[in-house]
Short mmCIF file of C-alpha atoms in Angstrom, two decimals:
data_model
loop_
_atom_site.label_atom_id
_atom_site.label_comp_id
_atom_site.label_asym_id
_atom_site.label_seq_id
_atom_site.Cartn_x
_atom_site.Cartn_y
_atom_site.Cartn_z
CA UNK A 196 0.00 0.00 0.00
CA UNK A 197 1.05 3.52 -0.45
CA UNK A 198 1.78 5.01 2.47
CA UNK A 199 4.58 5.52 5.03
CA UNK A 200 5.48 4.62 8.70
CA UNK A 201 5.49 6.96 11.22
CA UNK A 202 6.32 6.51 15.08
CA UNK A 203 4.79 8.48 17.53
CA UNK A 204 4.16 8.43 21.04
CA UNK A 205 0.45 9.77 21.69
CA UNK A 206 -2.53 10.00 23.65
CA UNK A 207 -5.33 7.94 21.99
CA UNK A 208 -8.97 10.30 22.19
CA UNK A 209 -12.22 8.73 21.67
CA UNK A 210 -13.67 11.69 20.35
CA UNK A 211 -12.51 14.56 18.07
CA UNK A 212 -13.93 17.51 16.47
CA UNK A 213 -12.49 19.12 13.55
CA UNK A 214 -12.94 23.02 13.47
CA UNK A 215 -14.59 24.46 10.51
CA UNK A 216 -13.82 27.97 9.53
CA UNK A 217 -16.34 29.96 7.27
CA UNK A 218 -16.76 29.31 3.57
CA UNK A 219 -18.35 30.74 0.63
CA UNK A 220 -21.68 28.52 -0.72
CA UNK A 221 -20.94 26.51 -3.65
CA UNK A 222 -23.85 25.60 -6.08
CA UNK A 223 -24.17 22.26 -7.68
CA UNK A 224 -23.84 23.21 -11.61
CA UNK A 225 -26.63 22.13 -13.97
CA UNK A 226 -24.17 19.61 -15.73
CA UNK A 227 -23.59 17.90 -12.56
CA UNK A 228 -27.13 18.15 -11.76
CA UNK A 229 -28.30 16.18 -15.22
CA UNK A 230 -25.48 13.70 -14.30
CA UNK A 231 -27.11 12.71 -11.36
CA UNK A 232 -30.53 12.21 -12.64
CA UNK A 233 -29.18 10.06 -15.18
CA UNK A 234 -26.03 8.08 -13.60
CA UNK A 235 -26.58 5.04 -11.63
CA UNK A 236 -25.14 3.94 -7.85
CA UNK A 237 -21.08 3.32 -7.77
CA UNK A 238 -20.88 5.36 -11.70
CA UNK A 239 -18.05 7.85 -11.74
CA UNK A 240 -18.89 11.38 -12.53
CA UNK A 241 -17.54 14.44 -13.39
CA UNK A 242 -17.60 17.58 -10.56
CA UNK A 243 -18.21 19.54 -13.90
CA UNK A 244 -15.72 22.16 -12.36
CA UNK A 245 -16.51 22.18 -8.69
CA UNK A 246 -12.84 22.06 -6.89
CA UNK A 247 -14.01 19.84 -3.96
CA UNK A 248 -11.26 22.18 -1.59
CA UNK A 249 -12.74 24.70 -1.91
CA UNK A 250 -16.44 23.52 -0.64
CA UNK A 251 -17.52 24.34 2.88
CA UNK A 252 -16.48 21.22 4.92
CA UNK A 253 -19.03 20.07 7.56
CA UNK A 254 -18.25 20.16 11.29
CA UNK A 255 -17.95 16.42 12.23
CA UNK A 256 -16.73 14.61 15.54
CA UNK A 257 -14.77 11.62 15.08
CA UNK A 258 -15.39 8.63 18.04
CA UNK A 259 -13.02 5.40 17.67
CA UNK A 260 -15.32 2.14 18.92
CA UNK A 261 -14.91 -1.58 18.31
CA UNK A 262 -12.29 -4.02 19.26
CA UNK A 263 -8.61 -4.22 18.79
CA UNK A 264 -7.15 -3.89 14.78
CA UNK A 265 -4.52 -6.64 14.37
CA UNK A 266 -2.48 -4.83 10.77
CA UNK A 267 0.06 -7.29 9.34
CA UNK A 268 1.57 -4.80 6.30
CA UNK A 269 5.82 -5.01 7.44
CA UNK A 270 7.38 -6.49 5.50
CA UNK A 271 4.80 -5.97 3.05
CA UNK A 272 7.02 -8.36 0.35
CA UNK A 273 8.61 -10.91 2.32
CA UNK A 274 10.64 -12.93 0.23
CA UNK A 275 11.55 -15.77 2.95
CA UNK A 276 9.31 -17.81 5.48
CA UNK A 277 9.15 -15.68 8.72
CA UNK A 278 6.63 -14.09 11.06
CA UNK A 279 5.42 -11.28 9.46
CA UNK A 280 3.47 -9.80 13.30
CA UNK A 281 2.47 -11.10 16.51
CA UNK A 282 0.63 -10.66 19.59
CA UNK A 283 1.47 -12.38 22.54
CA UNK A 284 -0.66 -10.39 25.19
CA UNK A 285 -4.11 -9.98 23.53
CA UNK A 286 -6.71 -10.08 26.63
CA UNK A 287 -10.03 -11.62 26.18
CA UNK A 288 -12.86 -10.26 23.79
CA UNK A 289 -15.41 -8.00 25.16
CA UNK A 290 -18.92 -9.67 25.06
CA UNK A 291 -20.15 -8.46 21.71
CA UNK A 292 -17.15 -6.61 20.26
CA UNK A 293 -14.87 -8.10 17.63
CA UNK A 294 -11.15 -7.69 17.07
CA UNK A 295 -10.21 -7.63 13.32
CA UNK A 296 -7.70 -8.58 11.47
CA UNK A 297 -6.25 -7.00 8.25
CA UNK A 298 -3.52 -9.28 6.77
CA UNK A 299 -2.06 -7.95 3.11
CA UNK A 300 0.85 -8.88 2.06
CA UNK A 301 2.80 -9.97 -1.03
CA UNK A 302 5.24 -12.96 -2.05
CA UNK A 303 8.43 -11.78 -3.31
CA UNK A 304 10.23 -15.06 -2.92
CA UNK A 305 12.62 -15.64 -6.21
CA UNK A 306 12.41 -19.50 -5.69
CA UNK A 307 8.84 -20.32 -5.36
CA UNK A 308 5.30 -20.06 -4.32
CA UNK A 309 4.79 -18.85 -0.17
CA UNK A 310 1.27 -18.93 1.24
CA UNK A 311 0.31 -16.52 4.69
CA UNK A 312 -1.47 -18.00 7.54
CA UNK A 313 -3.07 -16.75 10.69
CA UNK A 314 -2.34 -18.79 13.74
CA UNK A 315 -4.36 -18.11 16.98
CA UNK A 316 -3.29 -19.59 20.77
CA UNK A 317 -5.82 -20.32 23.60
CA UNK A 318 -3.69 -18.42 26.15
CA UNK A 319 -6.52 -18.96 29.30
CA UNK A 320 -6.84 -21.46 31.63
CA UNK A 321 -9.90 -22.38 30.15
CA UNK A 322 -11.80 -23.89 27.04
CA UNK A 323 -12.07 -21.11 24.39
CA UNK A 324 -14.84 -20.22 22.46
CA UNK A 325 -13.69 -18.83 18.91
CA UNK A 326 -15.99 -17.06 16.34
CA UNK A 327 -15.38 -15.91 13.20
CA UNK A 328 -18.07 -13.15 12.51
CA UNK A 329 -16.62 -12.04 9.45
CA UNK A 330 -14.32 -12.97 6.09
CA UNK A 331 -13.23 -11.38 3.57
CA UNK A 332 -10.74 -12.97 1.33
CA UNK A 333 -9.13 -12.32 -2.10
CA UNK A 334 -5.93 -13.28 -4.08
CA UNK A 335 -3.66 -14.20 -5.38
CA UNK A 336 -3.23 -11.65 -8.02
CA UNK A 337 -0.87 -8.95 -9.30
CA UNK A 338 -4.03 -6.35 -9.89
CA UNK A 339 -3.52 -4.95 -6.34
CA UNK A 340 -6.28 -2.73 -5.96
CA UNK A 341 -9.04 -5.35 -7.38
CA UNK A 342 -7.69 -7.78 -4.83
CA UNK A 343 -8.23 -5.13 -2.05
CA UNK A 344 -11.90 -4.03 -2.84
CA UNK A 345 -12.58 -7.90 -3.32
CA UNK A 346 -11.81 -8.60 -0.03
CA UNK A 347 -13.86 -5.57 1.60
CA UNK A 348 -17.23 -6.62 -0.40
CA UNK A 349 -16.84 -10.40 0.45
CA UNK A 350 -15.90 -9.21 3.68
CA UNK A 351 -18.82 -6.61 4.01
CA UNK A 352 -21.41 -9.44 2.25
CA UNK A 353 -20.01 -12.18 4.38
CA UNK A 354 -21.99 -14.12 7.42
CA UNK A 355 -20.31 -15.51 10.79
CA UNK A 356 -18.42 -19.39 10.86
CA UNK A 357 -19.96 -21.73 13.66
CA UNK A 358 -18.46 -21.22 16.66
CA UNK A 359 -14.77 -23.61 17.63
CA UNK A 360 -13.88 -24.70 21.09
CA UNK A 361 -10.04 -23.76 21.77
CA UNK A 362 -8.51 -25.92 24.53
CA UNK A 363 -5.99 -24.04 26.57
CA UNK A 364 -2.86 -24.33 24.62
CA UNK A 365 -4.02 -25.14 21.91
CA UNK A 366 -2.98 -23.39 18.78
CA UNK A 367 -5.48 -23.19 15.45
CA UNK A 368 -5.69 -21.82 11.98
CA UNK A 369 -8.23 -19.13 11.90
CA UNK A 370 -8.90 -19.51 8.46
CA UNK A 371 -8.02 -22.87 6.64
CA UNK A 372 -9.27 -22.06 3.05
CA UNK A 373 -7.02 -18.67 3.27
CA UNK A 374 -3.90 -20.57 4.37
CA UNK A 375 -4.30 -23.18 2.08
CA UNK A 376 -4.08 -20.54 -1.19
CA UNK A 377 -0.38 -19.99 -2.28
CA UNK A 378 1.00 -17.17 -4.21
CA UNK A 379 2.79 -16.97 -7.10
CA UNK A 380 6.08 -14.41 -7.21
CA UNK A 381 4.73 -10.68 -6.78
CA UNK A 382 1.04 -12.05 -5.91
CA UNK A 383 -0.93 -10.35 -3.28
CA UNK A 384 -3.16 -11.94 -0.73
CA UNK A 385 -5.31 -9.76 0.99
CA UNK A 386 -7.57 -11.20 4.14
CA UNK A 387 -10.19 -9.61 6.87
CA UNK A 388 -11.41 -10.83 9.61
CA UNK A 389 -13.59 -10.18 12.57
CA UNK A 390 -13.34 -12.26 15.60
CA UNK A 391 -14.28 -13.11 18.64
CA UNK A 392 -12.48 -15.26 21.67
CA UNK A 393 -13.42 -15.06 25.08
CA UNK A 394 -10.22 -16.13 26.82
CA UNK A 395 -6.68 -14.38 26.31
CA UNK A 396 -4.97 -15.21 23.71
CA UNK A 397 -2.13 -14.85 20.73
CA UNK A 398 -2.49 -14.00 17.11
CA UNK A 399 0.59 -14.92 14.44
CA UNK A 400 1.03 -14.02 11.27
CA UNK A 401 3.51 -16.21 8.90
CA UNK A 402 4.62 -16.44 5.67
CA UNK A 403 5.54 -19.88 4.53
CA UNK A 404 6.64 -21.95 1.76
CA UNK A 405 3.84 -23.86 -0.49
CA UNK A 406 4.58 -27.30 1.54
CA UNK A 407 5.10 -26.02 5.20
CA UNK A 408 2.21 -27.08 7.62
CA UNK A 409 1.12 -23.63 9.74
CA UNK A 410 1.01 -25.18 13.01
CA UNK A 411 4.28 -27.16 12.59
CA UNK A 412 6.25 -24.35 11.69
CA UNK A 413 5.45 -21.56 13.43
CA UNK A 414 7.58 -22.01 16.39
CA UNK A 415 10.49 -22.62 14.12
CA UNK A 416 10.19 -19.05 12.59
CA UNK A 417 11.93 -16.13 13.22
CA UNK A 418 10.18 -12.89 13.42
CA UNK A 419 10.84 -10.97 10.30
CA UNK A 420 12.16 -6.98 10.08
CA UNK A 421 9.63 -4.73 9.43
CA UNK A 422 10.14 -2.58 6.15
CA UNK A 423 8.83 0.91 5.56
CA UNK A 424 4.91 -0.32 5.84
CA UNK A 425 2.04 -0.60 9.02
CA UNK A 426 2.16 -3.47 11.54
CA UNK A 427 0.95 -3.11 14.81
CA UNK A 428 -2.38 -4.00 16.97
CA UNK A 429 -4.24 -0.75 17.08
CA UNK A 430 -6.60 0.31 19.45
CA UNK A 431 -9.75 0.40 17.90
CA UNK A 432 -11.23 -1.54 14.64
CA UNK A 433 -13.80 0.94 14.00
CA UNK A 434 -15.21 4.98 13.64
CA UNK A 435 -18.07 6.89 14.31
CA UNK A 436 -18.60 10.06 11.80
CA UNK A 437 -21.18 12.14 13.40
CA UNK A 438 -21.93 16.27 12.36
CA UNK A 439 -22.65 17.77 15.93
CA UNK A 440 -25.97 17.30 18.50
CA UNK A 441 -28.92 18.17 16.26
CA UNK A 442 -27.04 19.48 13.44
CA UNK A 443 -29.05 19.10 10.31
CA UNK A 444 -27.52 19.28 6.76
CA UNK A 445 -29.60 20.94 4.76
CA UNK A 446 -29.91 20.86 0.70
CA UNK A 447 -30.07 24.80 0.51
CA UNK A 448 -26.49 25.09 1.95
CA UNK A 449 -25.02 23.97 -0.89
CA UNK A 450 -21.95 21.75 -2.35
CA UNK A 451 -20.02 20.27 1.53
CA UNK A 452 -17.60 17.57 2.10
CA UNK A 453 -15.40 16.03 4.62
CA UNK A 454 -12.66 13.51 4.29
CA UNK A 455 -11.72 10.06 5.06
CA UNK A 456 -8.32 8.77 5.69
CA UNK A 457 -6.31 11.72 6.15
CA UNK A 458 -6.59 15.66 5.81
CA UNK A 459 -8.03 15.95 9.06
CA UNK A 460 -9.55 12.38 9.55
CA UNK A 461 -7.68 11.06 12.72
CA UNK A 462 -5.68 8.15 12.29
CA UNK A 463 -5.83 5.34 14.81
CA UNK A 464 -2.59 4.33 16.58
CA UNK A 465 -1.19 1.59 18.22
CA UNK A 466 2.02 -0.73 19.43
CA UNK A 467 4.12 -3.18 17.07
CA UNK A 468 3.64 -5.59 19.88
CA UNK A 469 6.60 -8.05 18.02
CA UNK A 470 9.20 -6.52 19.02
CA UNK A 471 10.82 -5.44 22.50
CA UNK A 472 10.06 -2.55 23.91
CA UNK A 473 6.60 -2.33 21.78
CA UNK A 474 6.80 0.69 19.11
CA UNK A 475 4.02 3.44 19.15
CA UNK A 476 2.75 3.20 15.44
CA UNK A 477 0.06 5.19 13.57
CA UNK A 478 -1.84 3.71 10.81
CA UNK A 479 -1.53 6.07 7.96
CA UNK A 480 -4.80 6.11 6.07
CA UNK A 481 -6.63 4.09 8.73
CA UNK A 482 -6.69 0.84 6.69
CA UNK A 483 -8.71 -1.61 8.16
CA UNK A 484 -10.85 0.66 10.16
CA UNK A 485 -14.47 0.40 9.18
CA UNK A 486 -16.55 3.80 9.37
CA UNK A 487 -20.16 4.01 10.27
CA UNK A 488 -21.23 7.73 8.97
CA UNK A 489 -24.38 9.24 10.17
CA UNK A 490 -26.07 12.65 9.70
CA UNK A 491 -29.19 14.23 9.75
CA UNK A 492 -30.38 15.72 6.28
CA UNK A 493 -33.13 18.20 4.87
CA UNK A 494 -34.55 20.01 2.14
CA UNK A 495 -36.07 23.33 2.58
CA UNK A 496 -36.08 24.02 -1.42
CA UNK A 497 -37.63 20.80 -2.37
CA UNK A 498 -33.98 19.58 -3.56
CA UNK A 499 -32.73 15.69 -3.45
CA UNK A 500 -28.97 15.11 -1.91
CA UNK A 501 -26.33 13.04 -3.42
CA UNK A 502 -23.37 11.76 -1.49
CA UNK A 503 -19.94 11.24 -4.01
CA UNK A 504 -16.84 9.95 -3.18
CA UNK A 505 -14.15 12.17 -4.65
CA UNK A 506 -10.41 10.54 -5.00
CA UNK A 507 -7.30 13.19 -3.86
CA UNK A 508 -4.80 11.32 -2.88
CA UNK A 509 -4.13 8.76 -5.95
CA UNK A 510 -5.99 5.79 -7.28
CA UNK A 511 -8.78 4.63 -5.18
CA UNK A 512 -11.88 1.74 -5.24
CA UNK A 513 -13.25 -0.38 -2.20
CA UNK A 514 -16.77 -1.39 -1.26
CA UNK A 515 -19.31 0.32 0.55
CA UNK A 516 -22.58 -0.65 2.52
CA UNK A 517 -25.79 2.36 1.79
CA UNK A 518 -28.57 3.11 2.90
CA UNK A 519 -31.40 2.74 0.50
CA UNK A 520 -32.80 6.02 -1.08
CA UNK A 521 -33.53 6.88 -4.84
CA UNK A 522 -30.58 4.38 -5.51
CA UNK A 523 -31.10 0.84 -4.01
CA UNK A 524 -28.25 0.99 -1.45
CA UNK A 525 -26.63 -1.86 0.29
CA UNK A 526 -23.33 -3.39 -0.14
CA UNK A 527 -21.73 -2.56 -4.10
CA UNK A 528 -18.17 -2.07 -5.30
CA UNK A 529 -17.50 1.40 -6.10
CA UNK A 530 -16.66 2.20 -8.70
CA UNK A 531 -18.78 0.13 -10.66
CA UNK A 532 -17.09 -1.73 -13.24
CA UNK A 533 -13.97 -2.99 -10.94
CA UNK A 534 -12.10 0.42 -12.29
CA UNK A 535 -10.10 2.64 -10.39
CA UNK A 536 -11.23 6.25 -9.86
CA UNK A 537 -8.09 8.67 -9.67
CA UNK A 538 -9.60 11.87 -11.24
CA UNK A 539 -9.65 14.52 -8.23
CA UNK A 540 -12.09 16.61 -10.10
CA UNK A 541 -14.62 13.99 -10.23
CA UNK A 542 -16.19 11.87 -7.93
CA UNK A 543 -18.23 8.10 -7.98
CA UNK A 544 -22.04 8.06 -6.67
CA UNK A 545 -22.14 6.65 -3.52
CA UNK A 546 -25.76 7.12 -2.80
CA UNK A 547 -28.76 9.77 -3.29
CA UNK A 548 -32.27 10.55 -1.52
CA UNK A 549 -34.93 12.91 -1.08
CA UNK A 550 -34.66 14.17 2.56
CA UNK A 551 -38.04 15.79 2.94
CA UNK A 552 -38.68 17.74 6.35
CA UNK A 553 -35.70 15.60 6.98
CA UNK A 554 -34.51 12.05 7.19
CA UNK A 555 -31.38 10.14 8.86
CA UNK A 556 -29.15 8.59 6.96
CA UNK A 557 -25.90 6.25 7.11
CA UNK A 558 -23.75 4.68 5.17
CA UNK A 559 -20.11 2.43 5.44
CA UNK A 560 -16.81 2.28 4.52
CA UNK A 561 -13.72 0.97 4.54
CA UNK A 562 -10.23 2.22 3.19
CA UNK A 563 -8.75 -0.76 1.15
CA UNK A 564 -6.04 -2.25 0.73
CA UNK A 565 -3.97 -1.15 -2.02
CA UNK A 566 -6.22 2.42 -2.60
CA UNK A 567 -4.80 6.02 -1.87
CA UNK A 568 -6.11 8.33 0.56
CA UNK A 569 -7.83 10.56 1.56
CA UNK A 570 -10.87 10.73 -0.23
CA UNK A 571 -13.84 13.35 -0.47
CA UNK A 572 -17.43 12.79 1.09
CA UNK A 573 -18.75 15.57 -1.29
CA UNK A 574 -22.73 16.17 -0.21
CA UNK A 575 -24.00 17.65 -3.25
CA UNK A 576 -28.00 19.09 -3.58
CA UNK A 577 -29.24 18.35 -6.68
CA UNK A 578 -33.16 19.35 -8.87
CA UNK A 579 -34.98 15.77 -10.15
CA UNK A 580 -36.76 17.78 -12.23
CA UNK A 581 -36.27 17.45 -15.70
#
């Protein structure tokens, strides 16, 4: 993925509230406006000459919830059998709230085929209960970015495993079908997970030869350098976007938009737990984390709203789940097509609706693996007349 390490030593907030300073209105121009009459959900559009920086951005507050992000990115090309991360001192799963784990990594072995496995140990004194709530697999390939929005839809579309008993001790493959996949040279396998395991526990994460048997070999490996990419467990697996108490956005304010994974958006941070003493890490572009958005909308001029997603930071695609409005919502790959948007002066459909007196609405997301960041939310008022 494109991005870069950086170590930090910080104070992790729950909550945070970007300031917004006072902005002229910006119009939605007719040729965007017939664009979105006509275009369908996840189609990529032009902004017809709207420079999404110089919208008004919406006041937001940013909460981090969920469980504990296990990121396995260092050494993102390992080109020998190793561990790539591990955790030795994960504690128990809160009733209810998953850890996840983002594994994406790429064989650069000159000799041969490797395969990546996920390895987790029933550290408790007692029998373990393990559930897999969610999967999202995808690879091998060598088109990066349709590997990484593969595994966020399966992953988003995807229902829980039946629950394993973990004897204490005991040391399992999380996911059998996803270690048993090898990669050719240059290959990428990307894999997300949500889990849940109500004892304390360890999580490795190997590379290994075609052949090798996880279980067999993993105390034989040594733990492998990290490189220039993420690892680290992070301390949360998931966002709240929220516009203040009460705030309503309303169609006659005009062309808005926020961002996700960077310019503002907080970036969760976290320990590389493999290594002694643990290394504060931040995860650049929040990969991994999954965003709920929610806001309040309205029309006082008998408008409809469309929500885009507007690339600025390189080459982006992913998934995301919508709510259902004049489009019919729900999980989709955007952009449609499996394409790439990289255009910063246009933007792909996300969703649209007719707020009315006004009307809540949500919808999810993801950055992928393999995409650049940050993107645009751009909330755009549009006429359905025609």
């Amino acid at each position: 993925m494109l991005k870069k390490i950086t170590f930090l030593v910080v104070t992790i907030w729950s909550a945070t509230i970007w300031p917004v300073a006072a902005q002229t209105r910006v119009a939605t121009p007719v040729e965007l406006q017939n664009l979105l009459k006509t275009n369908t959900q996840g189609a990529v559009v032009s902004l017809c000459g709207i420079d999404p920086v110089s919208c008004p951005r919406v006041s937001i507050s940013q909460t981090f919830t969920g469980g504990k992000l296990i990121f396995s990115d260092s050494p993102e090309s390992p080109s020998v059998a190793g561990i790539l991360y591990l955790d030795t001192n994960l504690a128990a799963t809160v009733r209810g709230t998953a850890n996840r784990i983002f594994v994406y990594h790429v064989n650069a072995s000159p000799s041969g085929k490797m395969k990546f496995s996920v390895l987790i140990r029933n550290d408790g004194n007692s029998v373990a209960d393990l559930t897999v709530r969610r999967t999202g697999v995808a690879g091998p390939g060598g088109n990066y970015m349709l590997v990484g929005e593969t595994a966020l839809y399966r992953w988003l579309t995807s229902s829980p495993s039946p629950t394993r008993t973990i004897a204490p001790g005991q040391i399992v493959r999380l996911d059998a079908g996803f270690d048993s996949i090898t990669a050719g040279h240059n290959d990428l396998m990307n894999g997300i997970w949500d889990y849940t395991f109500d004892q304390p526990h360890a999580i490795f994460i190997c590379a290994l030869h075609a052949n090798d048997v996880p279980i067999a070999e993993v105390s034989r490996l040594k733990l492998l350098a990290r490189d220039i990419h993420d690892r680290g467990t992070f301390a949360h697996c998931d966002k709240v976007f929220a516009p203040g108490a009460g705030a309503i956005i309303d169609t006659a304010g005009g062309v808005r938009r926020f961002p996700i994974g960077g310019n503002g958006d907080v970036y969760v941070r976290g320990y590389d737990n493999a290594v002694f003493p643990p290394i504060a890490v931040i995860n650049d572009g929040n990969y991994g984390v999954f965003y709920t958005v929610k806001m309040n909308i309205a029309s006082d001029n008998s408008r409809a709203l469309a929500l885009l997603i507007s690339p600025q930071g390189g080459p982006w695609c992913g998934a995301v789940n919508a709510a259902p409005g004049l489009l019919p919502g729900k999980a989709f790959i955007i952009p449609s097509g499996g394409k790439a948007a990289s255009d910063p002066s246009s933007a792909a459909i996300e969703g649209e609706y007719f707020p009315g007196p006004r009307k809540e609405l949500w919808f999810q997301f993801m950055p992928a693996g393999a995409s650049s960041f940050p993107v645009y939310v751009m909330i755009v008022p549009f006429s359905q007349d025609h």
